[in-house]
PDB file of C-alpha atoms in Angstrom:
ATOM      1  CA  UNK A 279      91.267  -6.533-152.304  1.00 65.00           C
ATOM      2  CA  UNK A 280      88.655  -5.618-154.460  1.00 81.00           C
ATOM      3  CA  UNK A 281      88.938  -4.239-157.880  1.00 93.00           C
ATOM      4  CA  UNK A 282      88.070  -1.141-159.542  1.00 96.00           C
ATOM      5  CA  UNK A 283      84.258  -1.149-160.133  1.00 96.00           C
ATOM      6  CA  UNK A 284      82.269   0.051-162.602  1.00 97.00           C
ATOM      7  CA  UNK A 285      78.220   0.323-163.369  1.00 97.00           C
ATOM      8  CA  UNK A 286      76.755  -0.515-165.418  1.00 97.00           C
ATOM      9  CA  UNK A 287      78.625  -2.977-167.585  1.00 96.00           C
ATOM     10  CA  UNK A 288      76.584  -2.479-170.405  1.00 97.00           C
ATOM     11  CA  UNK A 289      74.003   0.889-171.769  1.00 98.00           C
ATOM     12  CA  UNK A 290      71.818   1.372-174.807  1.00 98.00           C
ATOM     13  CA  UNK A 291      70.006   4.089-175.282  1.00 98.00           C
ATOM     14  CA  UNK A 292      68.407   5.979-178.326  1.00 98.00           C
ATOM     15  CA  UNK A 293      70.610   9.107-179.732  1.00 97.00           C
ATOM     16  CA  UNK A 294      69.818  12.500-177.704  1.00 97.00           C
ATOM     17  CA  UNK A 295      69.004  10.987-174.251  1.00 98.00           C
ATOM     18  CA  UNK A 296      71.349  11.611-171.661  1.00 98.00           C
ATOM     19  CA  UNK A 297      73.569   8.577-169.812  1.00 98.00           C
ATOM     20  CA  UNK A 298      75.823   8.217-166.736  1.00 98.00           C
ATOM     21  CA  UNK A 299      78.334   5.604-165.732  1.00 98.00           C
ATOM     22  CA  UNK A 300      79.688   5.479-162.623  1.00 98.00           C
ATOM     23  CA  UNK A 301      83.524   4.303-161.131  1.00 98.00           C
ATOM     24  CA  UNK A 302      84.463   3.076-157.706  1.00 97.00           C
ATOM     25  CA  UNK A 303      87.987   2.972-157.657  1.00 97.00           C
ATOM     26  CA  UNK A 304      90.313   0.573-155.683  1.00 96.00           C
ATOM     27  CA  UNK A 305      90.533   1.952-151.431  1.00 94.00           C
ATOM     28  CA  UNK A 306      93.650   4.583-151.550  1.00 93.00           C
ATOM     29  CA  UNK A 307      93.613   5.157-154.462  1.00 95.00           C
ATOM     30  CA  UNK A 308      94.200   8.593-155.523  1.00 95.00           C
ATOM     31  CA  UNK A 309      94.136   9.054-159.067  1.00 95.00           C
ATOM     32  CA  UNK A 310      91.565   8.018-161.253  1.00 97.00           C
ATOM     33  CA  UNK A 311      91.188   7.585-164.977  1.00 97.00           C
ATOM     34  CA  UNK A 312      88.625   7.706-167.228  1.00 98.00           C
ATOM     35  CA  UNK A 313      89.097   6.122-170.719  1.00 98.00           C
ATOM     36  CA  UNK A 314      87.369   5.752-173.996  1.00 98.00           C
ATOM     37  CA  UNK A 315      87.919   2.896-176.212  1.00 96.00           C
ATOM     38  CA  UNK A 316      86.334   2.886-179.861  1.00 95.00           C
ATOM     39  CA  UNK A 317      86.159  -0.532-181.630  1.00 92.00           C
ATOM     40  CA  UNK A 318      89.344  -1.629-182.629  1.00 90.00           C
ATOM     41  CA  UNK A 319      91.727   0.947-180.886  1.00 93.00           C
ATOM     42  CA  UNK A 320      93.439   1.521-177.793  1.00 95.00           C
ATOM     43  CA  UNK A 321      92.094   3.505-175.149  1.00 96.00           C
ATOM     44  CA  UNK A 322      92.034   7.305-175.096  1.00 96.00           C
ATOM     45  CA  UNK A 323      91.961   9.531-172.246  1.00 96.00           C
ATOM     46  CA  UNK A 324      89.421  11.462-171.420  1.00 97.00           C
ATOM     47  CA  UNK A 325      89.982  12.993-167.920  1.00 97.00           C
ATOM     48  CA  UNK A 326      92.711  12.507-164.653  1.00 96.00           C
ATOM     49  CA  UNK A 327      91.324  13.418-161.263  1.00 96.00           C
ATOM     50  CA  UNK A 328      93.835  13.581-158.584  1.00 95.00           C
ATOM     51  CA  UNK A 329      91.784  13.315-155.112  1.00 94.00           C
ATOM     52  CA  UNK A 330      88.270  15.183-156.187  1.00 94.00           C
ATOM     53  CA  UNK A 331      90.734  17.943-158.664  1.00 95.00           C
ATOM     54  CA  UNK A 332      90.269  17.269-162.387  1.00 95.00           C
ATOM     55  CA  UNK A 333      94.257  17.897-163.172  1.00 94.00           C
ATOM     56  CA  UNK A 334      93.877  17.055-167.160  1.00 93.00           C
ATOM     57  CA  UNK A 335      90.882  17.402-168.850  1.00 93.00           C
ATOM     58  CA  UNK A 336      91.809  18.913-171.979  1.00 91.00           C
ATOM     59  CA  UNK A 337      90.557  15.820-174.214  1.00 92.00           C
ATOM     60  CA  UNK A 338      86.770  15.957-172.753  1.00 95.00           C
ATOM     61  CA  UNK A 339      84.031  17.307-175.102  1.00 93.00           C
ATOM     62  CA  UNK A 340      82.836  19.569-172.811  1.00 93.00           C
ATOM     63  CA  UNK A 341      79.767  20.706-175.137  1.00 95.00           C
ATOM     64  CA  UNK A 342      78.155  17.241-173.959  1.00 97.00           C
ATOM     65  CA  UNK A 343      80.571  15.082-171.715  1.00 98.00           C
ATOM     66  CA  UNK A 344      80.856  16.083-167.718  1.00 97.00           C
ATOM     67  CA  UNK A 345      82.701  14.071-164.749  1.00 98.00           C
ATOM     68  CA  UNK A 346      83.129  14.938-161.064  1.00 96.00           C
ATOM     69  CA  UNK A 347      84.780  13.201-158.232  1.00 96.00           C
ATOM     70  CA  UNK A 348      82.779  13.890-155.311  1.00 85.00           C
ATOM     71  CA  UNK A 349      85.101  13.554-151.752  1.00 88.00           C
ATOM     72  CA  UNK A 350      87.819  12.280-153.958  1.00 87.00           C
ATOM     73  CA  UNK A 351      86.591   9.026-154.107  1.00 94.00           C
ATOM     74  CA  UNK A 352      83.827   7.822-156.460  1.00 97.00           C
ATOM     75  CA  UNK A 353      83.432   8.961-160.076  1.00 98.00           C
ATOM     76  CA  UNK A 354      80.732   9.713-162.710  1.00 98.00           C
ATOM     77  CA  UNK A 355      81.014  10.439-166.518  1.00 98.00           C
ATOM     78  CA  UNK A 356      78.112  11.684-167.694  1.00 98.00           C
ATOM     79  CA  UNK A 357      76.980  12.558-171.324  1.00 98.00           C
ATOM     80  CA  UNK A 358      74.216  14.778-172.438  1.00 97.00           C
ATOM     81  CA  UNK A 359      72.740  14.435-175.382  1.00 97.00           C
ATOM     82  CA  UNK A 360      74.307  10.961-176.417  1.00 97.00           C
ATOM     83  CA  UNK A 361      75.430  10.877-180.287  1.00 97.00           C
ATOM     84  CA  UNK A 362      75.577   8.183-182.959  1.00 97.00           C
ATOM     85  CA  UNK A 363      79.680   8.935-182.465  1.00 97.00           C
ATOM     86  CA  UNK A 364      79.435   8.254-178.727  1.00 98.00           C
ATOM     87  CA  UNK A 365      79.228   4.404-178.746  1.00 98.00           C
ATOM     88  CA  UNK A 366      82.358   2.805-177.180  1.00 97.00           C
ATOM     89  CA  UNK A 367      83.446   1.115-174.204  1.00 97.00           C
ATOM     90  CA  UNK A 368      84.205   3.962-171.216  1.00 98.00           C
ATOM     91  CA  UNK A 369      86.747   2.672-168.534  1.00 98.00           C
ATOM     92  CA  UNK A 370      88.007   3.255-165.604  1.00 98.00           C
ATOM     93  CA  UNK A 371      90.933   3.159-164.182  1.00 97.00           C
ATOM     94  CA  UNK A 372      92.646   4.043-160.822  1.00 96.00           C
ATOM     95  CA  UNK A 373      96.075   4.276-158.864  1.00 95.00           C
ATOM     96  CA  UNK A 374      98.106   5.688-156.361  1.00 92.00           C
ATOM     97  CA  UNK A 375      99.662   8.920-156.856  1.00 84.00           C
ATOM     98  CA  UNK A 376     103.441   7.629-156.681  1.00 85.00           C
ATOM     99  CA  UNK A 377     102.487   4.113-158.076  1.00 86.00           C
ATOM    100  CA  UNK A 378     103.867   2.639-161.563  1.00 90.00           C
ATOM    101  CA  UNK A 379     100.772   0.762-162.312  1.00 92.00           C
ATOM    102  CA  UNK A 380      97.366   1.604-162.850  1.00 95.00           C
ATOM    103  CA  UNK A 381      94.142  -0.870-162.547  1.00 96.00           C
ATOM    104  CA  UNK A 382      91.570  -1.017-164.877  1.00 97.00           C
ATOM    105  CA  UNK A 383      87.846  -1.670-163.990  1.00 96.00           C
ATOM    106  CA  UNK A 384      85.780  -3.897-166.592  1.00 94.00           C
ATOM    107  CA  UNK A 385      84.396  -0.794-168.245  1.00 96.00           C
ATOM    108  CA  UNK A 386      80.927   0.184-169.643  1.00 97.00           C
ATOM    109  CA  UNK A 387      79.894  -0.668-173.207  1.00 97.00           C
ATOM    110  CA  UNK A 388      77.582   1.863-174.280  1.00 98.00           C
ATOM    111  CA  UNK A 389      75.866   1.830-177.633  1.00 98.00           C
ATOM    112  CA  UNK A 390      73.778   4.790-178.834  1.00 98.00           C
ATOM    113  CA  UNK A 391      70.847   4.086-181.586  1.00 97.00           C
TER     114      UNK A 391
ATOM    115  CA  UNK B 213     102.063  15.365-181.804  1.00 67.00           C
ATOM    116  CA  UNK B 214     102.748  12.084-179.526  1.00 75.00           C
ATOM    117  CA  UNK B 215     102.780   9.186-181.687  1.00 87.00           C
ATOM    118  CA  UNK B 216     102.622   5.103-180.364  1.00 94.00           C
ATOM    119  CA  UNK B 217     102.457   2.762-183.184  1.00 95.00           C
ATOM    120  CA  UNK B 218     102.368  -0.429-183.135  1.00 96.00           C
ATOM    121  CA  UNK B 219     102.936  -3.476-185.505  1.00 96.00           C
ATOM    122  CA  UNK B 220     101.476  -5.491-186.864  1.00 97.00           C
ATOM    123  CA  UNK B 221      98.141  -4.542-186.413  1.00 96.00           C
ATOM    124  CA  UNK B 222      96.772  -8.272-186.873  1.00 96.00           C
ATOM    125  CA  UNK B 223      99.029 -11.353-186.519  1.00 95.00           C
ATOM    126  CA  UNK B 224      98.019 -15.288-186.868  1.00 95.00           C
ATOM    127  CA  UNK B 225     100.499 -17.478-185.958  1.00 93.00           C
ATOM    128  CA  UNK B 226     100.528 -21.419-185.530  1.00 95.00           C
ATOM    129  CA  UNK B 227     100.815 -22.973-181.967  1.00 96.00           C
ATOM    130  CA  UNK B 228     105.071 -23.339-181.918  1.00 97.00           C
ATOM    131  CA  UNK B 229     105.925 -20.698-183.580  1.00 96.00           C
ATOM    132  CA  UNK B 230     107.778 -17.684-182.387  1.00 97.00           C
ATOM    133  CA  UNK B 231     107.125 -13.927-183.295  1.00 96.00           C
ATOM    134  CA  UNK B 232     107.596  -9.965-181.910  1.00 97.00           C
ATOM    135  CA  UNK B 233     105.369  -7.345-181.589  1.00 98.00           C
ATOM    136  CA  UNK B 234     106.734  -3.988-181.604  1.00 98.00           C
ATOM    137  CA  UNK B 235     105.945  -0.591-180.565  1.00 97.00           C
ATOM    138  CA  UNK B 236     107.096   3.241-181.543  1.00 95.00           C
ATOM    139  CA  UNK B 237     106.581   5.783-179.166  1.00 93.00           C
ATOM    140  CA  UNK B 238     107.676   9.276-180.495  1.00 88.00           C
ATOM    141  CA  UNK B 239     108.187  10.661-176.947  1.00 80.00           C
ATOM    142  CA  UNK B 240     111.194  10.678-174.313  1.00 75.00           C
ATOM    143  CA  UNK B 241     108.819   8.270-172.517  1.00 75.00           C
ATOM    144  CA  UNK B 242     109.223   7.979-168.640  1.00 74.00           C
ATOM    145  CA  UNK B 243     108.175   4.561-168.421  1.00 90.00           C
ATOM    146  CA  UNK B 244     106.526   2.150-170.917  1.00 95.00           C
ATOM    147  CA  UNK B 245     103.740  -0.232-170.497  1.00 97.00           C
ATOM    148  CA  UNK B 246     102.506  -3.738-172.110  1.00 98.00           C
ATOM    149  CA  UNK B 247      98.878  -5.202-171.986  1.00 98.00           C
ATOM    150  CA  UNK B 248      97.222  -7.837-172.886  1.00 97.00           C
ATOM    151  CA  UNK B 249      92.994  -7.261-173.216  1.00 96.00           C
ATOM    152  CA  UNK B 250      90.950 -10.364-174.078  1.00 95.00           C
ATOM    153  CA  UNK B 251      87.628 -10.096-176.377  1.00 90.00           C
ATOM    154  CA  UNK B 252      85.122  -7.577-174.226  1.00 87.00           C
ATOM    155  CA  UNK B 253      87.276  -7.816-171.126  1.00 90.00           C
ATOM    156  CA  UNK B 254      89.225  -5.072-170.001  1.00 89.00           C
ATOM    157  CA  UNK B 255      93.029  -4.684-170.062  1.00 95.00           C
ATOM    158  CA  UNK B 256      95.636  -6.865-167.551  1.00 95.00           C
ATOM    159  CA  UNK B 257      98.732  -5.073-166.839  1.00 95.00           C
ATOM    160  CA  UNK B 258     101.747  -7.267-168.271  1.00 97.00           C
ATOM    161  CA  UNK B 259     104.951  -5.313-168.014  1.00 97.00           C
ATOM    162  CA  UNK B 260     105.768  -2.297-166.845  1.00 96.00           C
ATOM    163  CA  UNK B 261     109.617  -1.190-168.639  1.00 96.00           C
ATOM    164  CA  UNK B 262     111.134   1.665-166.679  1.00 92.00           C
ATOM    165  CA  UNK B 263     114.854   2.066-168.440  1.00 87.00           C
ATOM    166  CA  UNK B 264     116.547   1.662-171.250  1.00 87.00           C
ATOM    167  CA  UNK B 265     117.418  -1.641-172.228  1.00 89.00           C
ATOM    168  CA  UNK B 266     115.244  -3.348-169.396  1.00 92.00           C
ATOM    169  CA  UNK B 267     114.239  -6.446-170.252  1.00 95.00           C
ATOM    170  CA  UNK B 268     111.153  -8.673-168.644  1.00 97.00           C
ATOM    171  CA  UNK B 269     110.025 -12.014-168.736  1.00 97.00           C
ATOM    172  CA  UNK B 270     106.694 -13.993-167.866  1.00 96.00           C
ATOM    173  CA  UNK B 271     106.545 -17.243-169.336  1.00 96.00           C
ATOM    174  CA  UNK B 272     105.828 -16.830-173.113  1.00 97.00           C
ATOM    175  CA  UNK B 273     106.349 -13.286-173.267  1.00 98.00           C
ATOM    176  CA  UNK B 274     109.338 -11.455-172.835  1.00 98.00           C
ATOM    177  CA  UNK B 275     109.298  -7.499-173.340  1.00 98.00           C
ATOM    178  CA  UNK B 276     112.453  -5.180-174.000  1.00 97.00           C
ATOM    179  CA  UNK B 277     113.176  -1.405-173.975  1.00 95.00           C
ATOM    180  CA  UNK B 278     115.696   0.710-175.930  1.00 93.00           C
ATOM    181  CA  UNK B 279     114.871   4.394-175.271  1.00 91.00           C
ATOM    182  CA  UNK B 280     117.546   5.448-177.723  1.00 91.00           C
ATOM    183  CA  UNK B 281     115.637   3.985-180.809  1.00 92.00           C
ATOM    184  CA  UNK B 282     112.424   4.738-179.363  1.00 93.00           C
ATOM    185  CA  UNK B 283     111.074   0.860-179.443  1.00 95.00           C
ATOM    186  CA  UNK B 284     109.787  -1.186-176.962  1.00 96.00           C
ATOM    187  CA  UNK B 285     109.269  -5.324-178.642  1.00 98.00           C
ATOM    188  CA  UNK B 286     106.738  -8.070-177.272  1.00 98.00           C
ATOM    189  CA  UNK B 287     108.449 -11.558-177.731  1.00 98.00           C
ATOM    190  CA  UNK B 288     106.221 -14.399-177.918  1.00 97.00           C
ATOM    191  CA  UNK B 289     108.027 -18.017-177.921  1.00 97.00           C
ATOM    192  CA  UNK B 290     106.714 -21.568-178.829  1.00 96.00           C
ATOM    193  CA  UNK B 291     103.235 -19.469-178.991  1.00 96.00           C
ATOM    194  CA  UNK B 292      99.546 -21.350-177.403  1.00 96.00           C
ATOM    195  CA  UNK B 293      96.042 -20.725-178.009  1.00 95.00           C
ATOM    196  CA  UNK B 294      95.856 -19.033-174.343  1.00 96.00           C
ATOM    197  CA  UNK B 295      98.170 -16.584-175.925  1.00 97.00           C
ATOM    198  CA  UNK B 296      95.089 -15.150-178.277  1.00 97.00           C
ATOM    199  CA  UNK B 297      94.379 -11.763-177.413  1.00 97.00           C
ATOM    200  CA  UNK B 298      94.842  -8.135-178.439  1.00 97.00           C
ATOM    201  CA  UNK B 299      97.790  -6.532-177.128  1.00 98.00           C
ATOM    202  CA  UNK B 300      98.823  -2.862-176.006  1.00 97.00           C
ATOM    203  CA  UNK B 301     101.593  -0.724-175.428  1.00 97.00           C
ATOM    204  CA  UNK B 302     101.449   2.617-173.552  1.00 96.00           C
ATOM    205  CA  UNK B 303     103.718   5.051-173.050  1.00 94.00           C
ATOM    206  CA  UNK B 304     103.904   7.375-169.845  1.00 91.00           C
ATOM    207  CA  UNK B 305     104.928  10.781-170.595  1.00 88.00           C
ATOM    208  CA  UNK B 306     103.688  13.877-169.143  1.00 84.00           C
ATOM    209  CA  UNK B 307     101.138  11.616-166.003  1.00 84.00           C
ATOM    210  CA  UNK B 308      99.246  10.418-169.066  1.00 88.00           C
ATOM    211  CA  UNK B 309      99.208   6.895-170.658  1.00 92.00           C
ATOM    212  CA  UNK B 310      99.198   7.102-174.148  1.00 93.00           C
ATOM    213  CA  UNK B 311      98.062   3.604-176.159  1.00 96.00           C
ATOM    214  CA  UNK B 312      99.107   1.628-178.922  1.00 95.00           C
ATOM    215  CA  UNK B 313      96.221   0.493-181.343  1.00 93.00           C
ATOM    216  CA  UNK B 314      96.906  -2.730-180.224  1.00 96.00           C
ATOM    217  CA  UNK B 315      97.929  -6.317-182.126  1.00 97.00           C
ATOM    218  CA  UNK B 316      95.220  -8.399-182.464  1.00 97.00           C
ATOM    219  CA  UNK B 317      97.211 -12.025-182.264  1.00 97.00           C
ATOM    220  CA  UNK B 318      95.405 -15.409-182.583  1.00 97.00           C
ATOM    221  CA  UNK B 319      97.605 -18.538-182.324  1.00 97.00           C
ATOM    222  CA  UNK B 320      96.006 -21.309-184.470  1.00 95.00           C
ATOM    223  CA  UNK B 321      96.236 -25.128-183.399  1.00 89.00           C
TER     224      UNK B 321
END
């Protein structure tokens, strides 16, 4: 069974410009995760979708961050305009809906100069 | 304001040697979780501790759970260099995983 995967693996861009990363979660999966990890700390949440419904995204910077779950499978986390402050690894992460465990894709380390 | 903690934040130990990681969660956590995540990989699921006083063991590592103090420990015994890694624990309150800052541990030879 494949894992979660996530493009790309790695991002740089210049401070301002706009960036996307993308999440295709394990088959049957219903929920899915998305994650930000700073240098040094654990991850931090940044938005639950259950099918395509964003049920908990209270901790997204909505002046600049945006994510949709098109047909309750795929994901994208977008950012627009990219800050200094924005460089981190993004992950995803997926499960089922009644499942204990949840799996974690390799993630995308962005870095914004 | 949910709270995980975890200590120590760095730990070197010599190959041998046996020491615990532990973890404060400030919630009635519904379940809590331990992982390991090696330098720019992402994180492996180790255990997953769903009641008080559970207890779990994979080779090395054994993990515990007392609800009632609000710790979960990592035990590592007769640590090896494959054991290097930073580790996590989560707590899931609420449908949300909420991380540790994680233990960076690397066994020396």
């Amino acid at each position: 069974e494949a894992g979660v995967v996530q493009s790309p693996r790695y991002k740089i861009i210049e401070k301002k410009q706009p960036v996307a990363f993308w999440c295709n979660p394990i088959s049957g999966h219903n929920t899915l995760y998305w994650y930000r990890q700073n240098l040094g700390q654990g991850p931090e949440l940044l938005i639950r979708y259950e099918n395509e419904e964003a049920v908990d995204d209270s901790q997204l910077p909505k002046d600049r961050f945006s994510a949709e779950r098109l047909k309750g499978v795929d994901s994208t986390l977008k950012i627009q305009p990219a800050e200094l402050g924005d460089s981190a690894v993004y992950l995803c992460a997926s499960q089922y809906t009644s499942g204990i465990e949840q799996y974690f894709g390799p993630g995308t380390r962005l870095t914004v100069t | 304001e949910l709270k995980v903690e975890q200590n120590p934040l760095f730990l070197s130990m010599q190959e041998g040697k046996n020491y615990t990681i532990y973890c404060n969660y400030s919630t009635t956590s519904d379940r809590l979780y331990w992982y390991r995540q090696d330098p720019g990989k992402s994180l492996e699921s180790l255990f997953v501790l769903l009641s008080n006083g559970a207890v779990k063991q994979e080779g090395r590592l054994m993990a515990s759970l007392d609800t009632k103090a609000r710790l979960s420990t990592l035990h590592i015994t007769a640590a090896v260099h494959d054991l290097s890694a930073t580790y996590f624990c989560a707590d899931f309150t609420g449908n949300q995983f909420y991380f540790g800052t994680g233990t960076s541990l690397t066994v020396i030879p």
